[in-house]
Short mmCIF file of C-alpha atoms in Angstrom, two decimals:
data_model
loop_
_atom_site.label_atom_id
_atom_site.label_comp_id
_atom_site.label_asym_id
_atom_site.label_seq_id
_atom_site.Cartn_x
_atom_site.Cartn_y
_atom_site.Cartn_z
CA UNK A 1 210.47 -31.60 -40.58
CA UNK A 2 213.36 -29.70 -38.91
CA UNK A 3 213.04 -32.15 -35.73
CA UNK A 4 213.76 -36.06 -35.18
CA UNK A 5 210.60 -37.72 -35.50
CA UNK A 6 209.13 -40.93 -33.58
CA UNK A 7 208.92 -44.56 -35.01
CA UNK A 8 205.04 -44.27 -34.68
CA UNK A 9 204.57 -48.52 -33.55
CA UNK A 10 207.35 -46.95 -30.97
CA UNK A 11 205.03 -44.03 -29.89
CA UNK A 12 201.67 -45.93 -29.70
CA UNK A 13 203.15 -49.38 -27.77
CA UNK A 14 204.34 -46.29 -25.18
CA UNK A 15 201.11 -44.34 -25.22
CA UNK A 16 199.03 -48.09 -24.78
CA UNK A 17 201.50 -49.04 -21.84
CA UNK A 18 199.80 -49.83 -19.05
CA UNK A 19 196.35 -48.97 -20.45
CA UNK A 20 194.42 -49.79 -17.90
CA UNK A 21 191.08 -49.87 -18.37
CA UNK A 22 190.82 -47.08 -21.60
CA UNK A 23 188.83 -47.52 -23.80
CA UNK A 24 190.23 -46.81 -27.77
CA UNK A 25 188.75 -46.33 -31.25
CA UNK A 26 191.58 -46.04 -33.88
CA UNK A 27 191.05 -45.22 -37.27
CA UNK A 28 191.56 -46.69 -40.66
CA UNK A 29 195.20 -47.53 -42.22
CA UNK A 30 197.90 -47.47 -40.22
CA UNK A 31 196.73 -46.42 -37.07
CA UNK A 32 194.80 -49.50 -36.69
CA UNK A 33 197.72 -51.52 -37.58
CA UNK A 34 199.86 -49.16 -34.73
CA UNK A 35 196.83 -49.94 -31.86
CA UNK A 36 196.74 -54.17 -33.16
CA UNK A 37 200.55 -54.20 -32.67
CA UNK A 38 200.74 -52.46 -29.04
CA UNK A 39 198.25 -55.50 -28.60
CA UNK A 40 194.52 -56.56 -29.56
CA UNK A 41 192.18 -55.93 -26.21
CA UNK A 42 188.62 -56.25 -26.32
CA UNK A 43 188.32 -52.52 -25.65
CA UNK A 44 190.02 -51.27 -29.14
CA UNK A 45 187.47 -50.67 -31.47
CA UNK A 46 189.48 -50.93 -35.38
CA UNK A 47 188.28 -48.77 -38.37
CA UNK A 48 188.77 -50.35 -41.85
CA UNK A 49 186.74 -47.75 -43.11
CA UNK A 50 184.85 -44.64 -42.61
CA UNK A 51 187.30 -42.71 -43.03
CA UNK A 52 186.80 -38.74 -40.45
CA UNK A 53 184.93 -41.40 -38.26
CA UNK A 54 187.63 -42.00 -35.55
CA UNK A 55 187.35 -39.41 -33.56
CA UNK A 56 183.49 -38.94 -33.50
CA UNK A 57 182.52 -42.64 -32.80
CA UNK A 58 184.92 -41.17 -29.51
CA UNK A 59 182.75 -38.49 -29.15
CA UNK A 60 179.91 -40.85 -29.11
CA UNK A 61 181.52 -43.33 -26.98
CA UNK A 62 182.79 -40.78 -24.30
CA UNK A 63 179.21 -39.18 -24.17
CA UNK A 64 177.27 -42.73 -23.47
CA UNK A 65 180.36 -43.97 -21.18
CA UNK A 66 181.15 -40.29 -19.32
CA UNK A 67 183.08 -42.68 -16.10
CA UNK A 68 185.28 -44.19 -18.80
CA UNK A 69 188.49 -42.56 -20.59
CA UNK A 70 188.60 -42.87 -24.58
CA UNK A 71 191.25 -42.65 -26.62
CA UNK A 72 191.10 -42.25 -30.37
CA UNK A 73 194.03 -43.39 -32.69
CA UNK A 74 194.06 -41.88 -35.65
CA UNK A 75 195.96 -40.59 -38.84
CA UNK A 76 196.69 -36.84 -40.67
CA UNK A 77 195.11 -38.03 -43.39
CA UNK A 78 191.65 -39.44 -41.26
CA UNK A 79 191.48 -36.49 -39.50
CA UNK A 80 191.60 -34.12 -42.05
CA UNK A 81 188.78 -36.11 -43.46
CA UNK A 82 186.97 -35.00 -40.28
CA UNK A 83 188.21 -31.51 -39.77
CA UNK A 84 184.41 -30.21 -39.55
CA UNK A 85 184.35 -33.09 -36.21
CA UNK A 86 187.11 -31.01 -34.57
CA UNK A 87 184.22 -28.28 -33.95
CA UNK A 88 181.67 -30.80 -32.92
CA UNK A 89 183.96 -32.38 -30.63
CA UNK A 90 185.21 -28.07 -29.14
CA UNK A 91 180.98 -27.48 -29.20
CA UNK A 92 180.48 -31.32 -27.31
CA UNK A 93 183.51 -30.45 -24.64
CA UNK A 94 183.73 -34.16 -23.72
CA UNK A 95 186.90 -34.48 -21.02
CA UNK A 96 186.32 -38.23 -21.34
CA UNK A 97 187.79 -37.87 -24.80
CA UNK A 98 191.54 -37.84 -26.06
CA UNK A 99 192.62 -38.00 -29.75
CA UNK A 100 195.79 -38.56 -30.60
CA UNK A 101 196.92 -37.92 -34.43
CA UNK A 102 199.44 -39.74 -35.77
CA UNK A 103 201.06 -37.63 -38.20
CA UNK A 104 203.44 -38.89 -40.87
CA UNK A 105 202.17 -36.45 -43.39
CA UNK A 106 201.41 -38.82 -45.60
CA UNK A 107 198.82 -40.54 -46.49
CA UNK A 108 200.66 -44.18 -45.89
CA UNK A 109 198.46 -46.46 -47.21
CA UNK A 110 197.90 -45.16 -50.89
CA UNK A 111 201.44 -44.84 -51.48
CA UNK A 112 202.89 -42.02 -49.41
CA UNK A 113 201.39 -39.46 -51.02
CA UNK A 114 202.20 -35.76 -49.00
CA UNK A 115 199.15 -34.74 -46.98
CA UNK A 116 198.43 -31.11 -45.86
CA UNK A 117 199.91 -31.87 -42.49
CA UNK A 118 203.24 -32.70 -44.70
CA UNK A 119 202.74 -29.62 -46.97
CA UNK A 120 202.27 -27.36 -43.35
CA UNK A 121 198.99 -27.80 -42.42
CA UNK A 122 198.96 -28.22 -38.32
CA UNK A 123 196.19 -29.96 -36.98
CA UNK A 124 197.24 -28.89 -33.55
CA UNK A 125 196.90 -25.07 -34.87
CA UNK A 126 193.45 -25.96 -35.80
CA UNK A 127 192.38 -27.81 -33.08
CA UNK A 128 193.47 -25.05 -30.64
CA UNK A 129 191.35 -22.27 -32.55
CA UNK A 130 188.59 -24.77 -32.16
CA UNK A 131 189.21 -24.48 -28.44
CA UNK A 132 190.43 -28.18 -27.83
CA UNK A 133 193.50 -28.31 -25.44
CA UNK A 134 196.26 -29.37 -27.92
CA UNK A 135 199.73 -29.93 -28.20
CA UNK A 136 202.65 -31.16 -30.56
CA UNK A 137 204.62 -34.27 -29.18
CA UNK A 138 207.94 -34.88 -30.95
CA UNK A 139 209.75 -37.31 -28.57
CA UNK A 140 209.30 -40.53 -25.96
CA UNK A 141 208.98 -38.43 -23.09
CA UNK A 142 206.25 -36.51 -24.46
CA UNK A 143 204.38 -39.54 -24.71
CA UNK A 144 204.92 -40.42 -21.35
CA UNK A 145 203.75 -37.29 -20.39
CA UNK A 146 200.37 -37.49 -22.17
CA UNK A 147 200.23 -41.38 -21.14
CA UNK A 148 200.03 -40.29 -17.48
CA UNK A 149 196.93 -37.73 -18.31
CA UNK A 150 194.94 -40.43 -20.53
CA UNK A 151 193.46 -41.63 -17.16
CA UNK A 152 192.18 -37.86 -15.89
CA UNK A 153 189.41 -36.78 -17.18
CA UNK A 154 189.88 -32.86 -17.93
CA UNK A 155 187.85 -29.89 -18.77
CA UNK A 156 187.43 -30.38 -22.18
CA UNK A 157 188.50 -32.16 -25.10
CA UNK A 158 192.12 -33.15 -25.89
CA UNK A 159 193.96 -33.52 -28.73
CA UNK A 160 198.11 -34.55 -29.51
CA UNK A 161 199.74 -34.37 -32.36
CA UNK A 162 202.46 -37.00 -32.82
CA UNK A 163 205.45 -36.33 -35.15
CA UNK A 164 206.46 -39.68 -36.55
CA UNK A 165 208.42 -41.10 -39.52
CA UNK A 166 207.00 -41.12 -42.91
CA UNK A 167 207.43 -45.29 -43.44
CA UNK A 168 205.05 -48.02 -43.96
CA UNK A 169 205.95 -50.67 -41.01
CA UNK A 170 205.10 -54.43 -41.14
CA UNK A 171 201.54 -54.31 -41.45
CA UNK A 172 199.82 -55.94 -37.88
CA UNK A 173 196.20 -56.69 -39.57
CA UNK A 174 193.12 -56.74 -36.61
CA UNK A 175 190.19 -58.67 -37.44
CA UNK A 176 188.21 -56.60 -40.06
CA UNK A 177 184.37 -58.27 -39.29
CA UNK A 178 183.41 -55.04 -37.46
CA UNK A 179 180.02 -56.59 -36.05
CA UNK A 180 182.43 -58.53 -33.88
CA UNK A 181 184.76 -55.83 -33.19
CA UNK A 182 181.48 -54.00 -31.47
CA UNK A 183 179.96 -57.25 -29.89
CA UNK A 184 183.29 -57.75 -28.50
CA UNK A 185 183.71 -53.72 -27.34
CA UNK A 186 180.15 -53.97 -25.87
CA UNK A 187 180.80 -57.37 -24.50
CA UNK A 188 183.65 -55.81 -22.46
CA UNK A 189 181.40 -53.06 -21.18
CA UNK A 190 178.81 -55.59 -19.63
CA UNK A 191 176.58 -54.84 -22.74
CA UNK A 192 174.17 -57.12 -24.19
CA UNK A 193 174.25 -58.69 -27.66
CA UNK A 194 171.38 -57.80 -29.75
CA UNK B 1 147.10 -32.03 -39.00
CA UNK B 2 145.71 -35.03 -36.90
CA UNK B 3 146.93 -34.00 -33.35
CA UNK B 4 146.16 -30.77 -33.77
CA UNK B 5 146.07 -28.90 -30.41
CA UNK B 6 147.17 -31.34 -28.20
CA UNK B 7 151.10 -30.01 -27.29
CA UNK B 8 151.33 -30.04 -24.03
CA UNK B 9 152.85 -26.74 -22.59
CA UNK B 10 156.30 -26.86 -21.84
CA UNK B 11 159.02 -25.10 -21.02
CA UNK B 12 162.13 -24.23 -23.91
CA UNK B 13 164.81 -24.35 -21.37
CA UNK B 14 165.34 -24.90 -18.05
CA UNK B 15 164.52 -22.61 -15.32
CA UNK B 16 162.88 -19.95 -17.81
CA UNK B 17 159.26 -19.04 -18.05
CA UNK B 18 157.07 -20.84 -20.64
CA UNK B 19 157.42 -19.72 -23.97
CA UNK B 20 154.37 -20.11 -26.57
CA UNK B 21 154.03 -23.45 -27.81
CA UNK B 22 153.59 -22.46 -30.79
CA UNK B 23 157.49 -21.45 -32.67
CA UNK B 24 156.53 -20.65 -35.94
CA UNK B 25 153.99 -18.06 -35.22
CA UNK B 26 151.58 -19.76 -36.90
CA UNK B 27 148.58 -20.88 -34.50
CA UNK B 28 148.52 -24.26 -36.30
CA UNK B 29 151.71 -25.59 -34.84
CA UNK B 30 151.81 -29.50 -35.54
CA UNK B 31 151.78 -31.88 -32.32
CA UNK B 32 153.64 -34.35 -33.95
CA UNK B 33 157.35 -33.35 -33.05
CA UNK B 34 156.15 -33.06 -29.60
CA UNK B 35 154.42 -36.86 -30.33
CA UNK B 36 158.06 -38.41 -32.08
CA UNK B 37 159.69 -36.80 -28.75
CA UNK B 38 157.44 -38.55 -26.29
CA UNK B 39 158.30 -42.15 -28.73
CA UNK B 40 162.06 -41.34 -28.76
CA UNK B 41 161.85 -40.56 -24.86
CA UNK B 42 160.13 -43.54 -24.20
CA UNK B 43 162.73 -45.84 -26.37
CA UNK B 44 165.57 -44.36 -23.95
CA UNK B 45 167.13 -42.35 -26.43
CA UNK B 46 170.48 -40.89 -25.10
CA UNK B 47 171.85 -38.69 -27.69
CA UNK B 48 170.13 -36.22 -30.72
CA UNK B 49 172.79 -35.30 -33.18
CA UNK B 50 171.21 -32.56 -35.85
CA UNK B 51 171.96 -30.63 -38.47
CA UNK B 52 168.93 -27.61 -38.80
CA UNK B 53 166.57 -27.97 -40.73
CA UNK B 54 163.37 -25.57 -40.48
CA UNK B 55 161.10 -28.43 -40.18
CA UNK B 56 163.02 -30.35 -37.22
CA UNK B 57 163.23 -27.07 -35.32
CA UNK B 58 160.73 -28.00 -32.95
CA UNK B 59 162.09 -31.42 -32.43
CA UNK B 60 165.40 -30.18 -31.76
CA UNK B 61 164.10 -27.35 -29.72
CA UNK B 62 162.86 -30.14 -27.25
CA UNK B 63 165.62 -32.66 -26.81
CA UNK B 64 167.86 -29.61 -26.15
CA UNK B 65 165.69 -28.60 -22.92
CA UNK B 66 166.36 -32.04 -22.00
CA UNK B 67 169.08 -32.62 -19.59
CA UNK B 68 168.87 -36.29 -19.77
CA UNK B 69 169.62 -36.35 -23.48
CA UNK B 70 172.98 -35.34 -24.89
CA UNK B 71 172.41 -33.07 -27.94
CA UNK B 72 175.48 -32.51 -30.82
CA UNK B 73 175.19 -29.41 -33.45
CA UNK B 74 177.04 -31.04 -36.65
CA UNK B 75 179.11 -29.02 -39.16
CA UNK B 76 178.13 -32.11 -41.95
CA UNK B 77 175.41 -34.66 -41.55
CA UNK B 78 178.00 -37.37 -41.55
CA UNK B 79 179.38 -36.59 -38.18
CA UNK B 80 176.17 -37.90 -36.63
CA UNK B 81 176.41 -41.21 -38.76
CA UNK B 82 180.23 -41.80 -36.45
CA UNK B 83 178.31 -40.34 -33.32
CA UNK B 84 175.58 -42.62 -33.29
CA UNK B 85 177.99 -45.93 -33.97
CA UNK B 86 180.28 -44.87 -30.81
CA UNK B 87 177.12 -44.22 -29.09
CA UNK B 88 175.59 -47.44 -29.31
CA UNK B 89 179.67 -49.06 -28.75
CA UNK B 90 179.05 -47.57 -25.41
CA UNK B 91 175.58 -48.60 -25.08
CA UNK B 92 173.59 -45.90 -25.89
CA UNK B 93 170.44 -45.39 -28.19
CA UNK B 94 170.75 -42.02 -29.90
CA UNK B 95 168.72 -40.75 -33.21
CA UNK B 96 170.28 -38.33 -36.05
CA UNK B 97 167.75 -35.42 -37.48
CA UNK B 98 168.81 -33.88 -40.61
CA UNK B 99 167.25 -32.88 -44.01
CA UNK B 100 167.35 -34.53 -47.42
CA UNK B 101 170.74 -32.77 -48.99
CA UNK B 102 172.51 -34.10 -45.73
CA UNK B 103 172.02 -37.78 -46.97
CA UNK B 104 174.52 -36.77 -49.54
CA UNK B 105 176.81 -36.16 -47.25
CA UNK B 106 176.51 -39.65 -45.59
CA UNK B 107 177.08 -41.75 -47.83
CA UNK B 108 179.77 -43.26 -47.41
CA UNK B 109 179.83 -42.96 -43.19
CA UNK B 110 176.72 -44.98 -43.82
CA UNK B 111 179.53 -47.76 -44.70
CA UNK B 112 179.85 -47.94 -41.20
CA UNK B 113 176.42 -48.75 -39.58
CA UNK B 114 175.78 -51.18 -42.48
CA UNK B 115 179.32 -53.29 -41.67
CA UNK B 116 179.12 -52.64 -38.59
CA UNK B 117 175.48 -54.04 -37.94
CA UNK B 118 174.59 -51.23 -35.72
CA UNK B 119 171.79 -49.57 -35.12
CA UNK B 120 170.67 -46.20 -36.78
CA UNK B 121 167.96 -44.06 -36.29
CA UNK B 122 167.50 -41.18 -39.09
CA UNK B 123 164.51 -38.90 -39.26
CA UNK B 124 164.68 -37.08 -42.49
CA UNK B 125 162.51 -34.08 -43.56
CA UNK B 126 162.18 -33.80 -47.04
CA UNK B 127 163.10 -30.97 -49.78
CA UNK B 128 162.57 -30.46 -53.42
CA UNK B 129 159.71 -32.63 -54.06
CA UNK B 130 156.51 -31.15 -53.10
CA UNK B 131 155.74 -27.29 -54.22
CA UNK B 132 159.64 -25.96 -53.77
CA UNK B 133 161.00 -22.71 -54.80
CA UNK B 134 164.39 -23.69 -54.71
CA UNK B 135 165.64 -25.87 -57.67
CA UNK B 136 168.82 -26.24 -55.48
CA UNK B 137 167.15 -28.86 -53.87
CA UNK B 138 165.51 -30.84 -56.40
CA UNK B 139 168.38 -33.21 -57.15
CA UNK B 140 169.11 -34.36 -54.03
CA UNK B 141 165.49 -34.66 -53.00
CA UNK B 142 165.61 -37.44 -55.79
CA UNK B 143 168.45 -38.82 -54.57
CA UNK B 144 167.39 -39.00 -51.51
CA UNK B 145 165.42 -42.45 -50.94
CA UNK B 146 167.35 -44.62 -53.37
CA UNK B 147 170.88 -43.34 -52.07
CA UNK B 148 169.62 -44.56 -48.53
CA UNK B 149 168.47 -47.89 -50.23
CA UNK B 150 171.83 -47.97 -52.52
CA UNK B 151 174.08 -47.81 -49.18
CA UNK B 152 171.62 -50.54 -46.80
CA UNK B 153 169.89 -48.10 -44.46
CA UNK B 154 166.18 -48.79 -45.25
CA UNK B 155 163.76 -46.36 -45.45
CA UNK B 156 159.90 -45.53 -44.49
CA UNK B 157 158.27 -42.67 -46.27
CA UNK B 158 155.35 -40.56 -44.10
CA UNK B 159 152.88 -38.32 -46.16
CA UNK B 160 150.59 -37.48 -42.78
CA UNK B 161 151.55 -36.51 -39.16
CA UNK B 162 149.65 -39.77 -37.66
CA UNK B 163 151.30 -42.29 -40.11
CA UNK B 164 155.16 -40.24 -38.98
CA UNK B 165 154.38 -41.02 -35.79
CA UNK B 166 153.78 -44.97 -36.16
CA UNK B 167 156.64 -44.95 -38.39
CA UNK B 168 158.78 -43.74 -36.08
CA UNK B 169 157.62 -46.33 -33.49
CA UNK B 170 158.43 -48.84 -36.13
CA UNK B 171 161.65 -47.65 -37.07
CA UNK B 172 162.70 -47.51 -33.27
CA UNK B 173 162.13 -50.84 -32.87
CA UNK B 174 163.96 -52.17 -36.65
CA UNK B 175 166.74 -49.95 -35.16
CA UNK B 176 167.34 -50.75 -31.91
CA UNK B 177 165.90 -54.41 -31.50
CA UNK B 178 166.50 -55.82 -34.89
CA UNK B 179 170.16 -53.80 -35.55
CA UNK B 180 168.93 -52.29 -38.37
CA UNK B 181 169.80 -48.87 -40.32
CA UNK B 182 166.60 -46.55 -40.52
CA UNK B 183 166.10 -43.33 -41.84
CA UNK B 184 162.22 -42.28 -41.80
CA UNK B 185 161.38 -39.59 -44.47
CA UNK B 186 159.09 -36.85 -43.45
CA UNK B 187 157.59 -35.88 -46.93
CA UNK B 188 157.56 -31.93 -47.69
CA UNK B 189 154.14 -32.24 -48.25
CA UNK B 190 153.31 -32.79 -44.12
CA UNK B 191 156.06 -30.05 -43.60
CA UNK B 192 154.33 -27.58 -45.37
CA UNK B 193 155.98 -25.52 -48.49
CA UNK B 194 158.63 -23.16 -46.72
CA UNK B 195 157.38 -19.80 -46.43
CA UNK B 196 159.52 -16.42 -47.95
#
């Protein structure tokens, strides 16, 4: 990459500032690691797994919660899992529902192997031919910029793609028992346990 | 079929003049999609996620004239498996139609209702097991029941429109009350051999 890129715990502790009351699904690998570090909150919803989920349990999310904000956290390497979603999501035009990919081009966790966002691939590219308002974000006051919009809801979908470092950080492990990662997530919405 | 002639008329989408009930030109239309519909309506079901499949046309057909339900085209059957755990994060019951060689593509997304404990609602319509033409389908039509079973999402297998229908009921409530994964198969035998 030609341009500096972002320490990525850096870029999501600024996109999580202040988060009011957002709700946010992050997928697996680092990403969840990124979202547990910026600080656990009973509305983050963790992916060990599943990887292409992240941004469609969003989709889901913002349609049954259309007065709340979501936020997905995810990787290159998850979303390219779930390029396919990236139409779903343009056909669905949620404007509850922002995904942010954080791209290293690597795929971190299996020992920084290049992804296609590292061999030129941009998912911003692709998401804009989808028609989802997109963007590349390269520096802190980019963030800051997109921060400010995660509480708006917009027309349609968003999605930001976040330059960082390829690096693997200290890890920052959430809990992994997902059935109380959702009783928890529902718990904060006023939802019932089963 | 059972319920033969008992669709009520209705309307495909809003504001347009009543269409013929009956979609596949056929005058033997089945009254069970309209039937499951009713159920799924009933059990406040939110969202339909879908990829086609001849035999859920109807079905699909009806949620999508409904403004109360939020309906998602898929580009792979595994999208809906995501859609339906964020749906029921946010507290929403939602149901995911597809046919048998998009179980294939679930399986590992299925990973995630099974960990996760949360509910899932699958209506499957069967291929390559009863008089089929296409030998495309044949493997995955085997596949079909114990890759479900393999993965945690249990299954319940209708041969006749009344029995889908109770099924369904049954499956709503092993779903939604008792947080389990459900897919219920809809044999090719009730769907009728596809016609060329």
């Amino acid at each position: 990459m030609s341009e500096p890129a972002l320490d990525r715990r850096q870029a999501v502790a600024a996109l999580l500032k202040d988060r009011g009351d957002l709700l946010v699904v992050s997928g697996l690998g680092s990403p969840s690691y990124d979202l547990h570090a910026a600080g656990d909150h009973d509305a983050n919803y963790y992916l060990w797994g599943a990887m292409g989920a992240a941004a469609l349990i969003g989709l889901g999310l913002a349609q049954a919660q259309p007065e709340r904000m979501v936020l997905v956290v995810t990787g290159d390497g998850e979303q390219l899992m779930g390029l396919g979603g990236l139409a779903t999501i343009a056909v669905a035009k949620p404007g509850n529902l922002v995904t942010v990919v954080i791209d290293n081009g690597h795929f971190g966790e299996t020992g920084m192997q290049k992804s296609h966002t590292g061999r030129g691939i941009e998912l911003a590219e692709i998401a804009k031919a989808c028609g989802i308002e997109a963007g590349l974000v390269r520096n802190l006051g980019e963030i800051e910029a997109i921060r400010k919009t995660l509480r708006r809801k917009a027309a349609g979908p968003r999605l930001y793609v976040v330059k960082v470092r390829p690096e693997n950080v200290a890890r920052s492990l959430p809990a992994r028992d997902a059935v109380h990662l959702k009783n928890r997530f529902r718990g904060h919405l006023g939802l019932p346990v089963n | 079929m059972a319920n033969k002639g008992r669709i009520a008329p209705h309307h495909s989408r809003r504001g347009e003049a009543p269409q013929p009930q009956d979609l596949s030109g056929s005058p033997d239309a089945p009254a069970w999609p309209q039937a499951i519909y009713e159920l799924l309506k009933r059990a406040d079901i939110r969202q339909m996620a879908y990829v086609p499949d001849a035999g859920h046309s109807r079905l699909i057909e009806l949620f999508q004239a409904d403004p109360d339900v939020v309906s998602n085209v898929l580009t792979t059957e595994e999208e809906g498996v995501a859609i339906a755990a964020g749906a029921w994060l946010g507290g929403q019951r939602s149901v995911l139609l597809m046919q048998s060689s998009g179980v294939g593509n679930c399986i590992n997304m299925l990973s995630l209702s099974a960990i996760s404990r949360s509910p899932l609602l699958m209506l499957v319509t069967m291929r390559g097991e009863w008089a089929e033409f296409n030998p495309w389908q044949v493997p995955m039509g085997r596949a079909t029941e114990p890759a479900l079973n393999a993965i945690g999402v249990r299954t319940l297998r209708a041969d006749t429109p009344d029995d889908l229908v109770e099924m369904v009921g049954s499956a709503v409530t092993l779903a939604f009350e008792a947080d389990q994964q459900m897919a219920v198969l809809i044999s090719q035998r009730l769907l009728g051999a596809k016609q060329w």
